[in-house]
C-alpha positions as a printed Julia matrix, in Angstrom:
180×3 Matrix{Float64}:
  7.55    9.63  32.47
  3.88   10.47  32.23
  1.72    7.71  30.76
  0.09    9.17  27.65
 -3.64    9.75  27.94
 -4.13    8.11  24.56
 -6.19    5.06  23.52
 -3.95    2.06  22.81
 -3.72   -1.7   23.3
 -0.6    -0.83  25.31
 -2.61    1.23  27.84
 -4.1    -1.56  29.95
 -0.66   -2.74  31.08
  1.18    0.6   30.79
  3.5    -0.82  28.12
  4.44    2.81  27.42
  6.65    2.71  30.51
  8.48   -0.31  29.08
  8.9     1.5   25.75
 10.17    4.57  27.59
 12.63    2.47  29.62
 14.04    0.7   26.55
 14.53    3.99  24.7
 15.99    5.71  27.76
 18.41    2.85  28.38
 19.59    2.47  24.76
 19.8     6.26  24.2
 19.29    6.16  20.42
 20.04    9.19  18.31
 17.57    8.36  15.54
 14.34    6.42  16.02
 11.96    5.26  13.32
  8.41    4.18  14.1
  6.0     2.32  11.86
  2.47    2.43  13.25
  1.78    5.32  15.6
 -2.02    4.82  15.62
 -3.27    7.33  18.27
  0.22    8.33  19.39
  0.65    6.38  22.65
  3.97    4.77  21.73
  5.02    7.89  19.81
  4.63   10.05  22.92
  6.35    7.42  25.11
  9.37    7.37  22.76
  9.38   11.17  22.51
  9.4    11.58  26.3
 12.38    9.22  26.61
 14.33   11.1   23.92
 13.51   14.39  25.63
 14.69   13.05  28.99
 17.89   11.61  27.48
 18.59   15.06  26.06
 18.97   14.16  22.4
 17.46   12.18  19.56
 14.64   12.42  17.07
 11.74   10.21  16.07
 10.24    9.87  12.6
  6.85    8.18  12.91
  4.79    6.78  10.02
  1.18    5.65   9.91
 -1.6     5.42   7.35
 -4.03    7.04   9.77
 -7.46    7.44   8.09
 -6.32    5.44   5.05
 -5.88    2.19   7.01
 -9.06    0.12   6.58
 -8.98   -1.44  10.06
 -8.17    0.11  13.44
 -7.08    3.62  12.51
 -6.74    7.17  13.83
 -6.74   10.75  12.64
 -3.46   12.4   11.59
 -4.43   15.84  12.92
 -5.49   14.38  16.3
 -2.12   12.66  16.73
 -0.3    15.85  15.73
 -2.31   17.72  18.38
 -1.39   15.08  20.99
  2.31   15.47  20.15
  2.01   19.24  20.57
  0.14   18.85  23.89
  3.04   16.8   25.27
  5.55   19.41  24.06
  7.3    16.98  21.72
  6.94   18.72  18.34
 10.67   19.45  18.12
 11.51   15.76  18.64
  8.81   13.97  16.61
  8.25   14.19  12.86
  4.85   12.6   12.1
  4.27   11.38   8.54
  1.26    9.93   6.75
  2.67    7.26   4.44
  2.61    3.51   3.92
  5.83    2.07   5.39
  5.76   -0.74   2.8
  6.18    1.77  -0.03
  9.06    3.66   1.54
 12.64    3.34   0.37
 14.47    4.45   3.49
 18.23    4.44   3.13
 19.16    6.38   6.27
 20.4     4.55   9.34
 18.31    4.38  12.49
 19.47    3.2   15.9
 16.05    1.93  16.93
 12.82    1.05  15.19
  9.46    0.68  16.93
  7.16   -1.55  14.89
  3.41   -1.83  15.49
  1.61   -2.38  12.17
 -0.62   -5.44  12.64
  2.58   -7.37  13.24
  2.97  -10.98  12.24
  6.0   -13.13  11.47
  6.24  -11.93   7.86
  6.18   -8.26   8.91
  8.92   -8.86  11.5
 11.16  -10.7    9.0
 10.64   -7.96   6.41
 11.76   -5.22   8.81
 14.71   -7.27  10.11
 15.89   -7.71   6.52
 15.4    -4.05   5.62
 17.09   -2.71   8.77
 19.79   -5.2    9.82
 21.8    -2.51  11.65
 18.94   -1.26  13.82
 17.55   -2.48  17.11
 13.88   -3.35  16.56
 11.33   -2.99  19.34
  8.09   -4.58  18.25
  4.56   -5.16  19.49
  3.98   -8.87  20.03
  6.4   -11.77  20.06
  4.51  -13.68  22.74
  2.5   -16.89  22.38
 -0.59  -15.04  23.64
 -0.26  -12.33  20.98
  0.24  -14.94  18.22
 -3.14  -16.43  19.12
 -5.32  -13.34  18.8
 -8.45  -13.8   16.7
 -7.36  -11.91  13.59
 -4.03  -13.78  13.37
 -5.94  -17.07  13.21
 -8.72  -15.76  10.96
 -6.28  -14.5    8.31
 -3.78  -17.38   8.8
 -0.93  -14.99   9.66
  2.58  -16.26  10.29
  3.27  -16.48  14.03
  6.08  -14.44  15.57
  7.02  -16.61  18.54
  8.51  -19.46  16.46
 11.0   -16.87  15.13
 12.29  -16.12  18.64
 15.39  -18.31  18.4
 15.89  -17.83  14.65
 16.18  -14.04  14.82
 17.17  -13.88  18.47
 14.65  -11.55  20.03
 13.95  -11.12  23.71
 10.53  -10.49  25.19
 10.91   -7.3   27.25
  7.3    -7.21  28.45
  5.14  -10.37  28.55
  1.95   -8.48  29.41
 -0.55   -8.32  26.56
 -0.04   -7.42  23.77
  3.65   -8.09  24.49
  6.75   -6.14  23.57
  9.9    -7.7   22.16
 13.36   -6.47  21.19
 15.73   -7.58  18.47
 19.24   -6.27  19.05
 21.15   -5.49  15.87
 24.28   -7.41  15.0
 26.27   -4.2   14.36
């Protein structure tokens, strides 16, 4: 694993290694990602799939169309190519909330300004998928924008939906194992 040289909130604590380890250990065949931003998690997932020897990733983001922290679609595509992962990763510019995805995925990585409502929505839409998501810690629930916009906290859902925190370091990374 080579930590991606890509700007991300995951960078400070090398959360990419945790993402890589989860993907490598679970060995999913099909991975779906909502929120690639600059491609840090996308590349981390792609490297794990490459090293496992199988699997594909479909990654969605709004890129330039997201009004807050956003990135450039072409830049992320270039990053994917630079890491030699073009055959594994299919990058798409679309709003995940408008998608009607009926295919099955083994694992979903979710990083789209997560809050409790976003997590519950994805759990309900993909009950047969493991869901690896940014956040899930008390520290992450108390970031400024969550308070400012009165967003539903994730941590109180921990027992209700049964997720485990796989990396406590900010911004946190949590895993919901499917019931399948």
